[in-house]
Coordinates of C-alpha atoms in Angstrom, one line a residue:
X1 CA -31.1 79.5 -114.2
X2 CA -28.6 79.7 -111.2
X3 CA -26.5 75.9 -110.9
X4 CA -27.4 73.8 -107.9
X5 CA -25.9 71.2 -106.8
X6 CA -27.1 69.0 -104.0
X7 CA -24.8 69.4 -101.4
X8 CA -24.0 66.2 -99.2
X9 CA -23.1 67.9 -95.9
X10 CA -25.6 70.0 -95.7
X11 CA -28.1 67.7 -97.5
X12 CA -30.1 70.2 -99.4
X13 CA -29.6 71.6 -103.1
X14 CA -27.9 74.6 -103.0
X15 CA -27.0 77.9 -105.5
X16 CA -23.3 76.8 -106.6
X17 CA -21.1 80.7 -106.3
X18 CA -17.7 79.6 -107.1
X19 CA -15.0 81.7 -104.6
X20 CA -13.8 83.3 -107.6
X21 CA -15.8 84.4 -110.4
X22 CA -15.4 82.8 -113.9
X23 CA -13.6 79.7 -112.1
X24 CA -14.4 76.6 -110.6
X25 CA -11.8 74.4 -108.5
X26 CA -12.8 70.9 -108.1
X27 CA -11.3 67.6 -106.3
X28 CA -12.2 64.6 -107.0
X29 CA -10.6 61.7 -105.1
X30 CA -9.0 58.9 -107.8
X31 CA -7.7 55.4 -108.3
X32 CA -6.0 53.4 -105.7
X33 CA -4.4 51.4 -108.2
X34 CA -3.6 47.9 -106.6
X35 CA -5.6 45.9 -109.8
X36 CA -7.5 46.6 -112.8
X37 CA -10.4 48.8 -112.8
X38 CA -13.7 47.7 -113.3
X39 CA -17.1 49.6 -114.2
X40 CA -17.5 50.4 -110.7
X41 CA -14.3 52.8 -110.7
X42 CA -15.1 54.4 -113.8
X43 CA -18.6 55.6 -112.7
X44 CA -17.2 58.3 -110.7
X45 CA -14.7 59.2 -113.4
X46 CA -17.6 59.5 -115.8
X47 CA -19.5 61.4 -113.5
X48 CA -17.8 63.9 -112.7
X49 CA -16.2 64.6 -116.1
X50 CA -19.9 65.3 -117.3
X51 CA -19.5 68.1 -114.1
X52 CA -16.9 69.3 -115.6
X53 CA -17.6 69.3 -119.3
X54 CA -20.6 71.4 -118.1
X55 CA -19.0 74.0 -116.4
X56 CA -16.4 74.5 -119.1
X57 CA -19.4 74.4 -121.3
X58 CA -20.9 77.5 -119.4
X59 CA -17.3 79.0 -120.2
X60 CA -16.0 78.6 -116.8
X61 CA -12.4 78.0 -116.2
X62 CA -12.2 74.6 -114.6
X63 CA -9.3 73.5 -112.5
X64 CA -9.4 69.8 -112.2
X65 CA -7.2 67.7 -109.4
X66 CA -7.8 64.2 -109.5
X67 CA -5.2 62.1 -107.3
X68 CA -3.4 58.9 -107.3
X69 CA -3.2 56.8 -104.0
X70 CA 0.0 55.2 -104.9
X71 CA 1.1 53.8 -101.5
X72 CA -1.8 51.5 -99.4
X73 CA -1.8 48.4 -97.5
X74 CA -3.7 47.0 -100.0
X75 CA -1.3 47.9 -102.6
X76 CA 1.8 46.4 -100.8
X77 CA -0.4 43.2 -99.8
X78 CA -0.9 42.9 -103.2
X79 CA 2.8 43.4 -104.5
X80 CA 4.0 41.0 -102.1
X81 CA 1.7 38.2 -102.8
X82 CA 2.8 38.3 -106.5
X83 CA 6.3 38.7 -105.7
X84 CA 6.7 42.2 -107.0
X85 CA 8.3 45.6 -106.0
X86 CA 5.4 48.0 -104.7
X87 CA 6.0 50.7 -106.7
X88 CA 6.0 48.4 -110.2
X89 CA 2.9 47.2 -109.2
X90 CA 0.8 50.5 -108.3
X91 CA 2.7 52.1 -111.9
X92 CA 1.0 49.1 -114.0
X93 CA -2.4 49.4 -112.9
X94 CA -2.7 53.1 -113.0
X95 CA -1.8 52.7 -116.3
X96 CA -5.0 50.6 -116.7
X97 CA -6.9 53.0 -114.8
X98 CA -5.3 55.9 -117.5
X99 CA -6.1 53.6 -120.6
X100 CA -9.5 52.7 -119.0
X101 CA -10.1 56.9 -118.7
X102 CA -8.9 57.5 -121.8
X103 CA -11.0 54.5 -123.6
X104 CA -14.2 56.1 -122.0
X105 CA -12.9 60.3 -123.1
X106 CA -12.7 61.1 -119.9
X107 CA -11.1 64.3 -120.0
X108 CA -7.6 64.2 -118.4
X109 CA -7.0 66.4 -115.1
X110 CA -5.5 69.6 -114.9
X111 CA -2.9 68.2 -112.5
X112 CA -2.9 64.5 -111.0
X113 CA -0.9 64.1 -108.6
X114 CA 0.1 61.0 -106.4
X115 CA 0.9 60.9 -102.6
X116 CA 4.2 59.6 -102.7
X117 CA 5.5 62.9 -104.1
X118 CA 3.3 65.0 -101.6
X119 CA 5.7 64.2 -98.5
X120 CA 6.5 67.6 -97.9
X121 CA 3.8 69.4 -97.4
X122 CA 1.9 66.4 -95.9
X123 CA 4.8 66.8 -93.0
X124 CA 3.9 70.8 -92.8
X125 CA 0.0 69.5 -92.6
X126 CA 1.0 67.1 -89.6
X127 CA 3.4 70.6 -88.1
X128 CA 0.2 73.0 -88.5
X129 CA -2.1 71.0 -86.7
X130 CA -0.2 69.7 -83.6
X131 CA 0.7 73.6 -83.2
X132 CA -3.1 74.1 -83.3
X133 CA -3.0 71.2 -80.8
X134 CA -5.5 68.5 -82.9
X135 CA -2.6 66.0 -83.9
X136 CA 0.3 64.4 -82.0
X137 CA 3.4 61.9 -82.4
X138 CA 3.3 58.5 -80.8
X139 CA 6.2 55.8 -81.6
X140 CA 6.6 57.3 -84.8
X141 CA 3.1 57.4 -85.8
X142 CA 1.4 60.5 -86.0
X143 CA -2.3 60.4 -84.8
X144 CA -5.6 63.2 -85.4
X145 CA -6.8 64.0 -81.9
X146 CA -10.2 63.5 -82.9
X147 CA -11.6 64.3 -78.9
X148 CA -9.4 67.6 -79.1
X149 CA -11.0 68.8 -81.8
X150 CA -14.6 67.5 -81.2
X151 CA -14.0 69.5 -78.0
X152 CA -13.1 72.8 -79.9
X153 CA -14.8 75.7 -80.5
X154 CA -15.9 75.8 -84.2
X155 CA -15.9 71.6 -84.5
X156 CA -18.0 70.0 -87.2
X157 CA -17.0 66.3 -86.7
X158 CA -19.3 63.9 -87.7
X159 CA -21.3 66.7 -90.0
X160 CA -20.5 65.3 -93.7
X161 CA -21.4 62.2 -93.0
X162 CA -24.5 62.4 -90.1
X163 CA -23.0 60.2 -87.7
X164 CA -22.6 61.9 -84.0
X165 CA -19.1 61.2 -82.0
X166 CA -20.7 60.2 -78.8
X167 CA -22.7 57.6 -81.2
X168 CA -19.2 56.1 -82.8
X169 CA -18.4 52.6 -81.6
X170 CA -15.3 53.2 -78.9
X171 CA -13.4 49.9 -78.2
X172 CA -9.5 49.8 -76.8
X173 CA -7.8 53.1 -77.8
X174 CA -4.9 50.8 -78.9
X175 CA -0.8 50.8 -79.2
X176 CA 0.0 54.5 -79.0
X177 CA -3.3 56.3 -79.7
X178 CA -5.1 58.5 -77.4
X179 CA -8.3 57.9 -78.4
X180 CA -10.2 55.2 -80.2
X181 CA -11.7 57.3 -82.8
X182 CA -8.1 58.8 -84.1
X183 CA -6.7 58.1 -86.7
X184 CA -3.3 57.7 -88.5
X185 CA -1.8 60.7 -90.4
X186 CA 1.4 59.1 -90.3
X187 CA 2.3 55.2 -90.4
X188 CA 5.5 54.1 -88.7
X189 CA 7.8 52.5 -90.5
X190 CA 7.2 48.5 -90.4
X191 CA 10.3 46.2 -92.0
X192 CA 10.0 45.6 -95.6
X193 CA 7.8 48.9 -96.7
X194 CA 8.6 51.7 -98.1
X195 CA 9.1 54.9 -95.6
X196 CA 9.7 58.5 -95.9
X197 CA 11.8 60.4 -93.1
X198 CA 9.9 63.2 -91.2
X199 CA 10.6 65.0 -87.8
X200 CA 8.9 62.2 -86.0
X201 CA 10.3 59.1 -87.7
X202 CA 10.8 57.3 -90.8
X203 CA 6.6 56.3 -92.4
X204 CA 4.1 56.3 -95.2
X205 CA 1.2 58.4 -95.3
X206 CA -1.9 58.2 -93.7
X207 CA -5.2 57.6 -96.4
X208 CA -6.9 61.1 -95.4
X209 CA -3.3 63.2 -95.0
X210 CA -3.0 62.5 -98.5
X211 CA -6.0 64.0 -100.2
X212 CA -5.4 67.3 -97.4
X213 CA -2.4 68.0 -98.5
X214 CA -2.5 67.4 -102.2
X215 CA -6.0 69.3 -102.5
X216 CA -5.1 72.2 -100.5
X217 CA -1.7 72.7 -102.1
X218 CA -2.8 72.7 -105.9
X219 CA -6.1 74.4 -104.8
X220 CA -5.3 76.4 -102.4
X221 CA -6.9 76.4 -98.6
X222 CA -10.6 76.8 -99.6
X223 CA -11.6 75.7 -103.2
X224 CA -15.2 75.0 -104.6
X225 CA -16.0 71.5 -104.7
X226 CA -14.9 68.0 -103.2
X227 CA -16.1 64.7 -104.8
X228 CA -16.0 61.2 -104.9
X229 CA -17.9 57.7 -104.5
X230 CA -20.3 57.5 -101.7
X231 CA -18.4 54.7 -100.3
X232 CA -15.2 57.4 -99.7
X233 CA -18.4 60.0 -97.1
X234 CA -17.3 58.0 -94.0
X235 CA -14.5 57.4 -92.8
X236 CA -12.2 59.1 -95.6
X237 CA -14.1 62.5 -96.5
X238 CA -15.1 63.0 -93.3
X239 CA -11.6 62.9 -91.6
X240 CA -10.6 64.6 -94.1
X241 CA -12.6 67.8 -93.5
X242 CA -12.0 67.7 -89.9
X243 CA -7.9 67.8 -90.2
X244 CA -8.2 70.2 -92.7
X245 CA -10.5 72.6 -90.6
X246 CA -8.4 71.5 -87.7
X247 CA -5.2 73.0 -89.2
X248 CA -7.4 76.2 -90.7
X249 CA -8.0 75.3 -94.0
X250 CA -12.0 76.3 -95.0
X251 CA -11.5 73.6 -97.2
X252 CA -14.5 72.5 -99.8
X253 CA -17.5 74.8 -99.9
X254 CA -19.6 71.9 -101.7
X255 CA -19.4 68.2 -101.1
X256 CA -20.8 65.9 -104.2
X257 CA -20.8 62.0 -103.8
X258 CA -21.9 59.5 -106.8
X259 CA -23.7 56.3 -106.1
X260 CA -22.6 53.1 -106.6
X261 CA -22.5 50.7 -109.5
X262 CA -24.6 47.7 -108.1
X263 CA -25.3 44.2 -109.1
X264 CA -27.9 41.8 -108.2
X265 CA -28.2 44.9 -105.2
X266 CA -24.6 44.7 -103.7
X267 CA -22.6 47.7 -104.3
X268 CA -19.9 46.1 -107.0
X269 CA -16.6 45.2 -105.5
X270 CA -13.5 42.9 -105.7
X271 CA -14.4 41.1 -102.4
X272 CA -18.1 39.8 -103.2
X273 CA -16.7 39.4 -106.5
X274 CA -18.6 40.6 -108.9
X275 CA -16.9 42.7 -110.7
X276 CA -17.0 43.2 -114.4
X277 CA -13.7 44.9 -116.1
X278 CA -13.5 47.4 -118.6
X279 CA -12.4 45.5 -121.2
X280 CA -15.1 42.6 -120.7
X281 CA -17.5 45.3 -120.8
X282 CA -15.8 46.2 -124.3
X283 CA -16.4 43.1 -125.7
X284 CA -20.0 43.6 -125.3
X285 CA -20.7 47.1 -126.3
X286 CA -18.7 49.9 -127.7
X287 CA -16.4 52.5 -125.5
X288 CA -19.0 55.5 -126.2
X289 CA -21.9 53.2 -125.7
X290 CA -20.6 51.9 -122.2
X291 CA -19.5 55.6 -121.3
X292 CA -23.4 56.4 -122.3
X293 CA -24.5 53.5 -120.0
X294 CA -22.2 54.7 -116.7
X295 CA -23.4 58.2 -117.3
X296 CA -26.8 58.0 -117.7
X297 CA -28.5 57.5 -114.8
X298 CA -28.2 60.3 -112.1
X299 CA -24.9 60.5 -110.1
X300 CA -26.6 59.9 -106.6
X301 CA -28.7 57.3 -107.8
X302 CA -27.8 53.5 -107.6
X303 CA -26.9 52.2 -111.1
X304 CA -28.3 48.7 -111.3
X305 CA -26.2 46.7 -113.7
X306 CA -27.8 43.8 -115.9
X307 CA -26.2 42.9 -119.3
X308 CA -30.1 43.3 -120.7
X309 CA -29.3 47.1 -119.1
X310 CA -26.1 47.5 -120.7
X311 CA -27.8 46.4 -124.4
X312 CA -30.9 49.1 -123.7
X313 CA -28.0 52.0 -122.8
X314 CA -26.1 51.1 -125.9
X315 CA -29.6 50.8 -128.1
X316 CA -30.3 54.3 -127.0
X317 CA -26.8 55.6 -128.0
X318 CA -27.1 54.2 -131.1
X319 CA -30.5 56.1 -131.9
X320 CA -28.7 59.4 -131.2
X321 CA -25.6 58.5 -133.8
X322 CA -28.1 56.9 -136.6
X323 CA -29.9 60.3 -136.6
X324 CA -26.9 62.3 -136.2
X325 CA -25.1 60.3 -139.2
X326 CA -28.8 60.6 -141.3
X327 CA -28.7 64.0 -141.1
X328 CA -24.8 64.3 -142.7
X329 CA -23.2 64.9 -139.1
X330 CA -23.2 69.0 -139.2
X331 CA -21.0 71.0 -136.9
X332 CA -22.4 71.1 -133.4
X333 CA -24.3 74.4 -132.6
X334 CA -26.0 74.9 -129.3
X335 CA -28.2 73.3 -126.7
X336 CA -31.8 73.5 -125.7
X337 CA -33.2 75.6 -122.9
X338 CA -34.5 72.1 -121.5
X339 CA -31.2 70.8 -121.6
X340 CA -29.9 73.6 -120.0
X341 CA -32.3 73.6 -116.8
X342 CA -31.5 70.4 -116.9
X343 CA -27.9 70.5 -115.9
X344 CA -28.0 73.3 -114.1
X345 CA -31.0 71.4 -111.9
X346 CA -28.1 69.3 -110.0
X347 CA -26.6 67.6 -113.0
X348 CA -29.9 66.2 -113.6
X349 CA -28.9 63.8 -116.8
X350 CA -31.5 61.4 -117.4
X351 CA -33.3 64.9 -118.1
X352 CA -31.0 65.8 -120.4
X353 CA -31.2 62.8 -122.2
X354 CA -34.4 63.0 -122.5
X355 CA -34.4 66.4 -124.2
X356 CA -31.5 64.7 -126.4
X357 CA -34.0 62.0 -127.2
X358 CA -37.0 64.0 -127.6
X359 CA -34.8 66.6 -130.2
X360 CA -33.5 62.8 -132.3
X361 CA -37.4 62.0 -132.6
X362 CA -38.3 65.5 -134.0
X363 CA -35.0 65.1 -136.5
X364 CA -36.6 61.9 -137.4
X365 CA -39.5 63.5 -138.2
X366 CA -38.2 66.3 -140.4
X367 CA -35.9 63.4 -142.3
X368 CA -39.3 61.7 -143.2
X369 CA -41.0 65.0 -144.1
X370 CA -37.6 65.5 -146.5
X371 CA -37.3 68.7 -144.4
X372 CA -33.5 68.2 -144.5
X373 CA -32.5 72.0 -143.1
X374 CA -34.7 71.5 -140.2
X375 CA -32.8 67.8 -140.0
X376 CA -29.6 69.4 -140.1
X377 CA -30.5 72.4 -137.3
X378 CA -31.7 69.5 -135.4
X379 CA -28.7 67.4 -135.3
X380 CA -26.3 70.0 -134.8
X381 CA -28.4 70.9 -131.7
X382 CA -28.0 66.9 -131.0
X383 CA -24.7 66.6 -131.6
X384 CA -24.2 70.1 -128.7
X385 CA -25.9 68.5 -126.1
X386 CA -24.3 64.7 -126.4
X387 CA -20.8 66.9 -126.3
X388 CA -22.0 68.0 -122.6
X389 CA -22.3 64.1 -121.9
X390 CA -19.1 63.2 -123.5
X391 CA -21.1 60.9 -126.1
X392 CA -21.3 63.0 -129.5
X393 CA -20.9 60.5 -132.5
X394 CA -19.7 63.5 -134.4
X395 CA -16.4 63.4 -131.8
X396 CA -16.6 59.8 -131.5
X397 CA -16.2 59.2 -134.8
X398 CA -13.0 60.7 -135.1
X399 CA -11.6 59.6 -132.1
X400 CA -8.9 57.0 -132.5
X401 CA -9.8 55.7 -128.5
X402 CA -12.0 53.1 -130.0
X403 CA -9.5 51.5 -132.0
X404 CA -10.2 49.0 -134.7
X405 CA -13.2 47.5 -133.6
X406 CA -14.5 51.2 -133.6
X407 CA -13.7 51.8 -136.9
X408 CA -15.5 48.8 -138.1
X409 CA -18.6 49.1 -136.6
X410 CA -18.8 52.8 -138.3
X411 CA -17.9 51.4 -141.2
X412 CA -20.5 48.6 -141.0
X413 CA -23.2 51.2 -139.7
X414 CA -22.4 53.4 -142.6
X415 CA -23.6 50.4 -145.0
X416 CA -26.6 49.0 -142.9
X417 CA -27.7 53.0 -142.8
X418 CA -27.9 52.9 -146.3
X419 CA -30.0 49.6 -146.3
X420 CA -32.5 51.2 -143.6
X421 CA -32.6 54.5 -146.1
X422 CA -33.7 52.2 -148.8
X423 CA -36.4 50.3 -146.6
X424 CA -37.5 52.7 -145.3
X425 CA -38.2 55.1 -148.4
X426 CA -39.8 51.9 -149.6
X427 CA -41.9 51.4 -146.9
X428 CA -43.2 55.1 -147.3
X429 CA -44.0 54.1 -151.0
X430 CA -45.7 50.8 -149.4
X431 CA -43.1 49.2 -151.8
X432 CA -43.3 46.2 -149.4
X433 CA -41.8 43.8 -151.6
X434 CA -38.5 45.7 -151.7
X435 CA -39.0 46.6 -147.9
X436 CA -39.3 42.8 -147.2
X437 CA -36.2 42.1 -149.3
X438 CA -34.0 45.0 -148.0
X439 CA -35.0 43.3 -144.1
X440 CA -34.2 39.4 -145.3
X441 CA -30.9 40.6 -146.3
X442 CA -29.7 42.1 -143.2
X443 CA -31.3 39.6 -141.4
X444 CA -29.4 36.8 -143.3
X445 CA -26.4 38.6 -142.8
X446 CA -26.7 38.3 -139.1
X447 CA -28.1 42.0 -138.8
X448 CA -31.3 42.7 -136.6
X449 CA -33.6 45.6 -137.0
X450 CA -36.1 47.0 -134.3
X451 CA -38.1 49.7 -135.2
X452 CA -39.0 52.5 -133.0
X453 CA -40.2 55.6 -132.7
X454 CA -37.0 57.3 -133.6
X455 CA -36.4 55.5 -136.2
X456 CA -35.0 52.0 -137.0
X457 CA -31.9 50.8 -135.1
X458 CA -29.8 47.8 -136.1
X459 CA -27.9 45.2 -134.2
X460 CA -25.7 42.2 -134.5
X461 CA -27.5 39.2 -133.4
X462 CA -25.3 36.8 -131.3

């Protein structure tokens, strides 16, 4: 089956061809690191790691750019309220946002860079399109013409995102802009922030330069696909495309957007504060079992969060690694044709699960039966298809992200398993006195068991 992936300009799933064969580029827009990342930020992370897993999976070379805005209003606002140099500030918390990645095995980048060190070629971006005439210097400021190139033969404005230009709200063009809809490639230098020099004064980059020039120069002037939150389609994505087909660039052939992390139905934020952090979230649930829950709904669909939600994700995780770990954790083999059409049907995870899910309750089956070979081909066919999703125990287990509360929970699972082995033999011999005994035990020992049809799964009460 040919990949599709739904393509937000055009709105419509389309056949992914890469420009060159055997390799896919891909940009995904990162961390504007001016506080600590929350579940929110990591969805997209998540997300588009399981995009790239699969592609490297299909035995595609993946080039990976995923950026760092290190210089914002929001992160200078922030560094002066506390008192602290800018660029100390932006350097701690994308330190959290690389621990909270890591923590999660979110595969690093192939390159990330930040826009601080892109000057140069953000200043041959602004040079390229005022010679095309679609960008011009004002008071040291240097604007998009957004009417110039509306006006242009070739113009797409307003495509990505749906909205129409002679629909945009138009107020005061203001202190040196042309037009009210431009917008800044260039800042001016203000007194007391940072500033670069350039040929038209001393600044800081504009938001959309940034991701222009970074993508284009790692990638090259077309490259296969552009991502990023929903939240980034208007204004950011879609003045990026224009500039960038402004100055010539073909830019990104596909354009993918995740949905948002909600709560209680608002899109989760620092301003209506509600935001949950990583590490609260690891004091509830383990890193792979909270990496399960961010990835397991669809990537355009709304993830509704609920700590009752969290639990179920984490539940269903833990049915996946109690099989796997039954069945004596075998090397990971290959995936199921479901799984497959799956993925290749627009990332389509929650059918993958399934399939994951559906293979765990036939290994269940064959481990009752004592049909332990069919167990094994079964889990090593599990343990293939969780590696897509970033989630096999097998990896998990020897991954040293999850630190020593990791370590004790395997530990503690690889006892309780045991138990359950023992019940549940008994309860096959309708031994139910030594069923009975084996569940009083856990449950005096703070241990709750839930039996479903995959088997029984164990938690700690609180």
């Amino acid at each position: 089956m040919t990949q599709r992936i739904f393509d937000t300009k055009t709105r419509t799933l389309q056949d992914f061809e890469p420009l060159r064969e055997g390799h896919v580029s891909i940009y995904l827009c990162g961390a504007t690191p001016q506080s600590a990342p929350h579940i929110g930020h990591l969805r997209s992370g998540v997300a588009f790691d399981i995009v790239r897993r699969w592609f490297l999976a299909k035995g595609q070379d993946v080039a990976f750019v995923r950026n760092v805005t290190d210089i914002d209003d929001k992160i200078l606002n922030k560094a002066a309220e506390h008192n602290r140099p800018w660029w100390e500030w932006v350097s701690t918390y994308e330190r959290e946002f690389t621990r909270a990645y890591d923590t999660l095995g979110v595969l690093p980048p192939s390159v990330e860079p930040r826009a601080t060190g892109h000057v140069t070629q953000m200043v041959d971006y602004m040079q390229r399109l005022m010679d095309r005439g679609f960008a011009y210097a004002a008071d040291g400021s240097v604007y998009f013409d957004v009417d110039a190139w509306v006006a242009a033969e070739g113009s797409d404005y307003g495509s990505l995102s749906g909205n129409r230009p002679e629909d945009m709200a138009r107020g005061d063009a203001g202190a040196g802009k042309r037009g009210p809809l431009d917008f800044a490639l260039w800042k001016a230098a203000k007194p007391g922030e940072p500033s670069w020099p350039t040929p038209w004064g001393e600044g800081r980059p504009g938001w959309h330069l940034e991701c222009s020039a970074m993508s284009t120069w790692y990638l090259g002037s077309e490259f296969d696909i552009h991502g990023g939150g929903l939240d980034l389609q208007f204004p950011h994505h879609e003045n990026e495309q224009a500039q960038s087909h402004g100055a010539g660039d073909g830019f990104a052939q596909y354009w993918m957007h995740n949905h948002w992390v909600t709560m209680a139905g608002e899109k989760m934020s620092k301003s209506l504060g509600n935001v949950l952090s990583i590490d609260n979230m690891l004091e509830a649930v383990r890193p792979v079992e909270l990496r399960y829950y961010l990835g397991s709904a669809h990537y355009r669909s709304v993830l509704e969060y609920s700590p009752e939600a969290l639990q179920e994700a984490a539940a269903g995780y833990r049915r996946i690694e109690d099989f796997v770990h039954r069945a004596g954790t075998p090397e990971p083999s290959t995936w199921s044709e479901a799984f497959e059409q799956a993925l290749d049907d627009d990332f389509a995870v929650p059918k993958a699960l399934a399939e994951i899910h559906n293979t765990v309750r036939a290994g269940n089956s064959a481990l009752v039966a004592g049909d332990a070979d069919k167990a094994t081909e079964l889990a090593a066919q599990v343990r293939a298809m969780a590696s897509v999703l970033g989630v096999d125990p097998g990896a998990w287990d020897n991954d040293a992200t999850g630190g020593a509360a990791d370590q004790a929970h395997h530990a503690l699972d690889t006892l309780v398993q045991a138990e359950l082995a023992r019940r549940t033999e008994a309860r096959t011999n309708k031994d139910w006195a030594v069923a009975d005994e084996v569940r009083d035990r856990l449950k005096a020992a703070g241990i709750e068991v839930t039996d479903t049809a995959d088997g029984p799964t164990w938690q700690i009460k609180e």
